Amino acid sequence: MIVRIMGEGQVTVDESHLTELDKLDDELLAEMESGDEAGFRRTLTALLDAVRRLGTPLPDDSLEPSELILPASDATLEEVRELLGDEGLIPG
């Protein structure tokens, strides 16, 4: 699966890692719903770090369709709310 981190680029992440990423996404959604800014910031950082750790960066000149688009690490809680679908950032 190809994941884009806004402002950084794209990485390929094996779908076997979706369970780990989905758990972080669920935590992020709960923190957003409760307005927990500190928790939101901590979990967004953990989610992006996990994608970077588990994924393989695509070359900068590669432009593939992204299956997931994640916010930049400095995104605000409000900006991420605008990106969210009914299932969070990571569907499933």
Short mmCIF file of N, CA, C and O in Angstrom, two decimals:
data_model
loop_
_atom_site.label_atom_id
_atom_site.label_comp_id
_atom_site.label_asym_id
_atom_site.label_seq_id
_atom_site.Cartn_x
_atom_site.Cartn_y
_atom_site.Cartn_z
N MET A 1 0.84 -1.16 0.00
CA MET A 1 0.00 0.00 0.00
C MET A 1 0.89 1.24 0.00
O MET A 1 1.91 1.26 0.66
N ILE A 2 0.48 2.25 -0.74
CA ILE A 2 1.24 3.50 -0.79
C ILE A 2 0.58 4.53 0.11
O ILE A 2 -0.62 4.78 0.03
N VAL A 3 1.40 5.09 1.00
CA VAL A 3 0.93 6.07 1.97
C VAL A 3 1.67 7.38 1.72
O VAL A 3 2.89 7.39 1.56
N ARG A 4 0.92 8.47 1.67
CA ARG A 4 1.52 9.80 1.54
C ARG A 4 1.42 10.50 2.90
O ARG A 4 0.36 10.55 3.50
N ILE A 5 2.56 11.01 3.34
CA ILE A 5 2.56 11.89 4.50
C ILE A 5 2.68 13.30 3.92
O ILE A 5 3.66 13.61 3.24
N MET A 6 1.68 14.10 4.15
CA MET A 6 1.63 15.44 3.55
C MET A 6 2.89 16.22 3.91
O MET A 6 3.32 16.24 5.06
N GLY A 7 3.50 16.80 2.90
CA GLY A 7 4.70 17.60 3.10
C GLY A 7 5.99 16.80 3.14
O GLY A 7 7.06 17.37 3.23
N GLU A 8 5.90 15.46 3.09
CA GLU A 8 7.10 14.63 3.17
C GLU A 8 7.31 13.75 1.96
O GLU A 8 8.43 13.60 1.51
N GLY A 9 6.28 13.13 1.46
CA GLY A 9 6.43 12.21 0.34
C GLY A 9 5.66 10.93 0.58
O GLY A 9 4.80 10.85 1.46
N GLN A 10 6.00 9.92 -0.22
CA GLN A 10 5.28 8.66 -0.19
C GLN A 10 6.17 7.53 0.29
O GLN A 10 7.38 7.53 0.05
N VAL A 11 5.53 6.55 0.95
CA VAL A 11 6.21 5.32 1.36
C VAL A 11 5.31 4.15 1.02
O VAL A 11 4.08 4.29 0.96
N THR A 12 5.92 3.01 0.78
CA THR A 12 5.13 1.78 0.63
C THR A 12 5.16 1.07 1.97
O THR A 12 6.21 0.95 2.61
N VAL A 13 3.99 0.62 2.40
CA VAL A 13 3.85 -0.09 3.66
C VAL A 13 3.13 -1.40 3.36
O VAL A 13 2.08 -1.40 2.71
N ASP A 14 3.70 -2.50 3.83
CA ASP A 14 3.07 -3.80 3.65
C ASP A 14 1.76 -3.84 4.41
O ASP A 14 1.67 -3.36 5.54
N GLU A 15 0.74 -4.41 3.80
CA GLU A 15 -0.58 -4.44 4.42
C GLU A 15 -0.61 -5.25 5.71
O GLU A 15 -1.53 -5.10 6.51
N SER A 16 0.41 -6.05 5.96
CA SER A 16 0.48 -6.80 7.22
C SER A 16 0.64 -5.86 8.42
O SER A 16 0.40 -6.28 9.56
N HIS A 17 1.00 -4.62 8.19
CA HIS A 17 1.20 -3.65 9.28
C HIS A 17 -0.07 -2.84 9.56
O HIS A 17 -0.06 -1.99 10.46
N LEU A 18 -1.13 -3.08 8.81
CA LEU A 18 -2.34 -2.27 8.97
C LEU A 18 -2.95 -2.39 10.37
O LEU A 18 -3.49 -1.41 10.89
N THR A 19 -2.86 -3.55 11.00
CA THR A 19 -3.43 -3.70 12.33
C THR A 19 -2.77 -2.75 13.32
O THR A 19 -3.44 -2.07 14.10
N GLU A 20 -1.44 -2.67 13.27
CA GLU A 20 -0.70 -1.76 14.16
C GLU A 20 -1.07 -0.31 13.87
O GLU A 20 -1.31 0.48 14.79
N LEU A 21 -1.14 0.05 12.59
CA LEU A 21 -1.46 1.43 12.23
C LEU A 21 -2.90 1.77 12.57
O LEU A 21 -3.20 2.88 13.02
N ASP A 22 -3.80 0.81 12.39
CA ASP A 22 -5.21 1.03 12.69
C ASP A 22 -5.42 1.26 14.19
O ASP A 22 -6.27 2.06 14.59
N LYS A 23 -4.66 0.58 15.02
CA LYS A 23 -4.77 0.77 16.47
C LYS A 23 -4.41 2.21 16.83
O LYS A 23 -5.10 2.86 17.62
N LEU A 24 -3.33 2.71 16.25
CA LEU A 24 -2.93 4.11 16.49
C LEU A 24 -3.99 5.08 15.95
O LEU A 24 -4.29 6.10 16.58
N ASP A 25 -4.57 4.75 14.82
CA ASP A 25 -5.61 5.58 14.24
C ASP A 25 -6.83 5.64 15.16
O ASP A 25 -7.41 6.70 15.36
N ASP A 26 -7.20 4.51 15.75
CA ASP A 26 -8.33 4.48 16.69
C ASP A 26 -8.04 5.36 17.90
O ASP A 26 -8.92 6.08 18.38
N GLU A 27 -6.82 5.30 18.42
CA GLU A 27 -6.43 6.14 19.56
C GLU A 27 -6.51 7.62 19.18
O GLU A 27 -7.01 8.44 19.95
N LEU A 28 -6.02 7.94 17.97
CA LEU A 28 -6.05 9.32 17.50
C LEU A 28 -7.48 9.83 17.40
O LEU A 28 -7.79 10.94 17.83
N LEU A 29 -8.36 9.01 16.87
CA LEU A 29 -9.77 9.39 16.73
C LEU A 29 -10.40 9.64 18.10
O LEU A 29 -11.10 10.64 18.29
N ALA A 30 -10.13 8.78 19.07
CA ALA A 30 -10.68 8.95 20.42
C ALA A 30 -10.16 10.25 21.05
O ALA A 30 -10.93 10.98 21.70
N GLU A 31 -8.89 10.54 20.86
CA GLU A 31 -8.31 11.77 21.43
C GLU A 31 -8.90 13.01 20.76
O GLU A 31 -9.12 14.02 21.42
N MET A 32 -9.16 12.92 19.48
CA MET A 32 -9.76 14.04 18.79
C MET A 32 -11.18 14.28 19.29
O MET A 32 -11.59 15.41 19.51
N GLU A 33 -11.92 13.18 19.46
CA GLU A 33 -13.31 13.31 19.91
C GLU A 33 -13.38 13.89 21.31
O GLU A 33 -14.32 14.62 21.63
N SER A 34 -12.40 13.58 22.16
CA SER A 34 -12.41 14.09 23.53
C SER A 34 -11.73 15.45 23.64
O SER A 34 -11.76 16.07 24.71
N GLY A 35 -11.10 15.91 22.56
CA GLY A 35 -10.41 17.20 22.58
C GLY A 35 -9.08 17.16 23.32
O GLY A 35 -8.57 18.19 23.75
N ASP A 36 -8.50 15.97 23.44
CA ASP A 36 -7.22 15.78 24.14
C ASP A 36 -6.07 16.18 23.22
O ASP A 36 -5.52 15.37 22.49
N GLU A 37 -5.71 17.47 23.26
CA GLU A 37 -4.67 18.01 22.37
C GLU A 37 -3.32 17.32 22.58
O GLU A 37 -2.64 16.96 21.62
N ALA A 38 -2.92 17.11 23.85
CA ALA A 38 -1.62 16.48 24.13
C ALA A 38 -1.62 15.03 23.64
O ALA A 38 -0.65 14.57 23.04
N GLY A 39 -2.70 14.31 23.88
CA GLY A 39 -2.80 12.93 23.41
C GLY A 39 -2.81 12.86 21.90
O GLY A 39 -2.18 11.99 21.29
N PHE A 40 -3.55 13.78 21.28
CA PHE A 40 -3.59 13.86 19.82
C PHE A 40 -2.20 14.05 19.24
O PHE A 40 -1.78 13.35 18.33
N ARG A 41 -1.46 14.98 19.78
CA ARG A 41 -0.11 15.28 19.28
C ARG A 41 0.79 14.06 19.45
O ARG A 41 1.52 13.68 18.54
N ARG A 42 0.74 13.41 20.62
CA ARG A 42 1.56 12.24 20.91
C ARG A 42 1.22 11.08 19.95
O ARG A 42 2.11 10.45 19.38
N THR A 43 -0.07 10.83 19.74
CA THR A 43 -0.48 9.70 18.91
C THR A 43 -0.24 9.98 17.43
O THR A 43 0.15 9.08 16.68
N LEU A 44 -0.45 11.22 16.98
CA LEU A 44 -0.14 11.55 15.58
C LEU A 44 1.34 11.32 15.32
O LEU A 44 1.71 10.74 14.29
N THR A 45 2.18 11.76 16.23
CA THR A 45 3.63 11.53 16.09
C THR A 45 3.93 10.04 16.04
O THR A 45 4.72 9.59 15.19
N ALA A 46 3.30 9.26 16.90
CA ALA A 46 3.53 7.80 16.93
C ALA A 46 3.07 7.16 15.63
O ALA A 46 3.74 6.27 15.09
N LEU A 47 1.93 7.60 15.10
CA LEU A 47 1.41 7.05 13.84
C LEU A 47 2.36 7.35 12.69
O LEU A 47 2.71 6.45 11.91
N LEU A 48 2.80 8.59 12.58
CA LEU A 48 3.71 8.96 11.50
C LEU A 48 5.06 8.26 11.65
O LEU A 48 5.63 7.79 10.65
N ASP A 49 5.55 8.15 12.88
CA ASP A 49 6.81 7.43 13.11
C ASP A 49 6.68 5.97 12.71
O ASP A 49 7.61 5.39 12.13
N ALA A 50 5.54 5.35 13.00
CA ALA A 50 5.32 3.94 12.64
C ALA A 50 5.31 3.77 11.12
O ALA A 50 5.92 2.83 10.59
N VAL A 51 4.65 4.69 10.41
CA VAL A 51 4.63 4.61 8.94
C VAL A 51 6.05 4.76 8.39
O VAL A 51 6.47 4.01 7.51
N ARG A 52 6.81 5.68 8.94
CA ARG A 52 8.19 5.87 8.47
C ARG A 52 9.05 4.64 8.77
O ARG A 52 9.87 4.23 7.95
N ARG A 53 8.86 4.06 9.96
CA ARG A 53 9.66 2.89 10.38
C ARG A 53 9.29 1.64 9.59
O ARG A 53 10.16 0.87 9.18
N LEU A 54 8.01 1.45 9.35
CA LEU A 54 7.53 0.23 8.69
C LEU A 54 7.56 0.33 7.17
O LEU A 54 7.53 -0.69 6.49
N GLY A 55 7.61 1.55 6.66
CA GLY A 55 7.53 1.75 5.22
C GLY A 55 8.87 1.93 4.56
O GLY A 55 9.90 2.11 5.21
N THR A 56 8.83 1.85 3.24
CA THR A 56 10.00 2.08 2.41
C THR A 56 9.72 3.32 1.56
O THR A 56 8.74 3.33 0.80
N PRO A 57 10.55 4.37 1.70
CA PRO A 57 10.30 5.60 0.93
C PRO A 57 10.36 5.35 -0.58
O PRO A 57 11.21 4.60 -1.06
N LEU A 58 9.45 5.99 -1.29
CA LEU A 58 9.50 5.98 -2.75
C LEU A 58 10.43 7.12 -3.18
O LEU A 58 10.57 8.11 -2.45
N PRO A 59 11.05 7.00 -4.34
CA PRO A 59 11.91 8.09 -4.82
C PRO A 59 11.12 9.40 -4.92
O PRO A 59 9.92 9.39 -5.20
N ASP A 60 11.80 10.51 -4.69
CA ASP A 60 11.16 11.82 -4.72
C ASP A 60 10.49 12.11 -6.07
O ASP A 60 9.48 12.81 -6.12
N ASP A 61 11.04 11.56 -7.15
CA ASP A 61 10.46 11.84 -8.47
C ASP A 61 9.33 10.88 -8.83
O ASP A 61 8.74 10.97 -9.89
N SER A 62 9.01 9.94 -7.94
CA SER A 62 7.92 9.00 -8.17
C SER A 62 6.61 9.64 -7.73
O SER A 62 6.53 10.27 -6.67
N LEU A 63 5.59 9.49 -8.54
CA LEU A 63 4.28 10.01 -8.19
C LEU A 63 3.26 8.92 -8.44
O LEU A 63 2.75 8.76 -9.55
N GLU A 64 3.01 8.13 -7.40
CA GLU A 64 2.07 7.03 -7.47
C GLU A 64 0.78 7.43 -6.77
O GLU A 64 0.79 8.25 -5.85
N PRO A 65 -0.35 6.84 -7.17
CA PRO A 65 -1.60 7.12 -6.44
C PRO A 65 -1.47 6.62 -5.00
O PRO A 65 -1.04 5.50 -4.77
N SER A 66 -1.81 7.45 -4.06
CA SER A 66 -1.72 7.09 -2.64
C SER A 66 -3.03 6.48 -2.18
O SER A 66 -4.11 7.02 -2.45
N GLU A 67 -2.92 5.36 -1.47
CA GLU A 67 -4.11 4.72 -0.93
C GLU A 67 -4.50 5.35 0.40
O GLU A 67 -5.67 5.32 0.78
N LEU A 68 -3.53 5.90 1.11
CA LEU A 68 -3.78 6.62 2.36
C LEU A 68 -3.04 7.94 2.32
O LEU A 68 -1.91 8.00 1.84
N ILE A 69 -3.65 8.97 2.85
CA ILE A 69 -3.00 10.27 2.97
C ILE A 69 -3.07 10.67 4.44
O ILE A 69 -4.15 10.76 5.01
N LEU A 70 -1.89 10.86 5.03
CA LEU A 70 -1.80 11.22 6.43
C LEU A 70 -1.36 12.67 6.56
O LEU A 70 -0.61 13.17 5.72
N PRO A 71 -1.81 13.34 7.61
CA PRO A 71 -1.44 14.75 7.78
C PRO A 71 0.03 14.90 8.14
O PRO A 71 0.68 13.96 8.61
N ALA A 72 0.54 16.09 7.95
CA ALA A 72 1.91 16.42 8.35
C ALA A 72 2.01 16.38 9.87
O ALA A 72 1.00 16.52 10.58
N SER A 73 3.21 16.22 10.36
CA SER A 73 3.41 16.10 11.81
C SER A 73 3.01 17.37 12.56
O SER A 73 2.68 17.31 13.74
N ASP A 74 2.99 18.51 11.89
CA ASP A 74 2.61 19.75 12.56
C ASP A 74 1.15 20.13 12.34
O ASP A 74 0.73 21.24 12.68
N ALA A 75 0.35 19.20 11.80
CA ALA A 75 -1.06 19.48 11.56
C ALA A 75 -1.78 19.71 12.89
O ALA A 75 -1.47 19.08 13.90
N THR A 76 -2.74 20.61 12.86
CA THR A 76 -3.52 20.89 14.06
C THR A 76 -4.66 19.89 14.19
O THR A 76 -5.03 19.21 13.22
N LEU A 77 -5.22 19.83 15.37
CA LEU A 77 -6.36 18.96 15.61
C LEU A 77 -7.50 19.30 14.64
O LEU A 77 -8.11 18.40 14.06
N GLU A 78 -7.75 20.56 14.41
CA GLU A 78 -8.81 20.98 13.49
C GLU A 78 -8.51 20.56 12.05
O GLU A 78 -9.41 20.14 11.32
N GLU A 79 -7.26 20.69 11.62
CA GLU A 79 -6.90 20.29 10.25
C GLU A 79 -7.11 18.79 10.06
O GLU A 79 -7.59 18.36 9.02
N VAL A 80 -6.78 18.01 11.07
CA VAL A 80 -6.95 16.56 10.96
C VAL A 80 -8.43 16.20 10.99
O VAL A 80 -8.86 15.30 10.27
N ARG A 81 -9.22 16.92 11.76
CA ARG A 81 -10.67 16.67 11.75
C ARG A 81 -11.24 16.79 10.34
O ARG A 81 -12.13 16.04 9.95
N GLU A 82 -10.73 17.75 9.59
CA GLU A 82 -11.20 17.96 8.21
C GLU A 82 -10.83 16.80 7.30
O GLU A 82 -11.52 16.53 6.33
N LEU A 83 -9.72 16.10 7.60
CA LEU A 83 -9.28 14.98 6.78
C LEU A 83 -10.01 13.68 7.10
O LEU A 83 -10.04 12.77 6.28
N LEU A 84 -10.55 13.60 8.29
CA LEU A 84 -11.12 12.35 8.76
C LEU A 84 -12.37 11.94 8.00
O LEU A 84 -13.23 12.75 7.73
N GLY A 85 -12.43 10.66 7.72
CA GLY A 85 -13.67 10.07 7.24
C GLY A 85 -14.39 9.48 8.43
O GLY A 85 -13.99 9.68 9.59
N ASP A 86 -15.42 8.72 8.19
CA ASP A 86 -16.18 8.09 9.27
C ASP A 86 -15.35 7.06 10.02
O ASP A 86 -15.65 6.73 11.15
N GLU A 87 -14.33 6.52 9.38
CA GLU A 87 -13.53 5.45 9.97
C GLU A 87 -12.16 5.93 10.44
O GLU A 87 -11.30 5.12 10.73
N GLY A 88 -11.90 7.21 10.49
CA GLY A 88 -10.59 7.71 10.87
C GLY A 88 -9.73 7.95 9.64
O GLY A 88 -10.23 7.97 8.52
N LEU A 89 -8.45 8.11 9.87
CA LEU A 89 -7.52 8.34 8.75
C LEU A 89 -7.27 7.07 7.97
O LEU A 89 -7.00 7.10 6.78
N ILE A 90 -7.32 5.93 8.66
CA ILE A 90 -7.05 4.63 8.05
C ILE A 90 -8.34 3.83 8.03
O ILE A 90 -8.79 3.37 9.08
N PRO A 91 -8.96 3.66 6.87
CA PRO A 91 -10.21 2.91 6.82
C PRO A 91 -9.99 1.44 7.15
O PRO A 91 -8.95 0.87 6.86
N GLY A 92 -10.99 0.86 7.76
CA GLY A 92 -10.91 -0.58 8.03
C GLY A 92 -11.08 -0.94 9.45
O GLY A 92 -11.09 -0.26 10.37
#
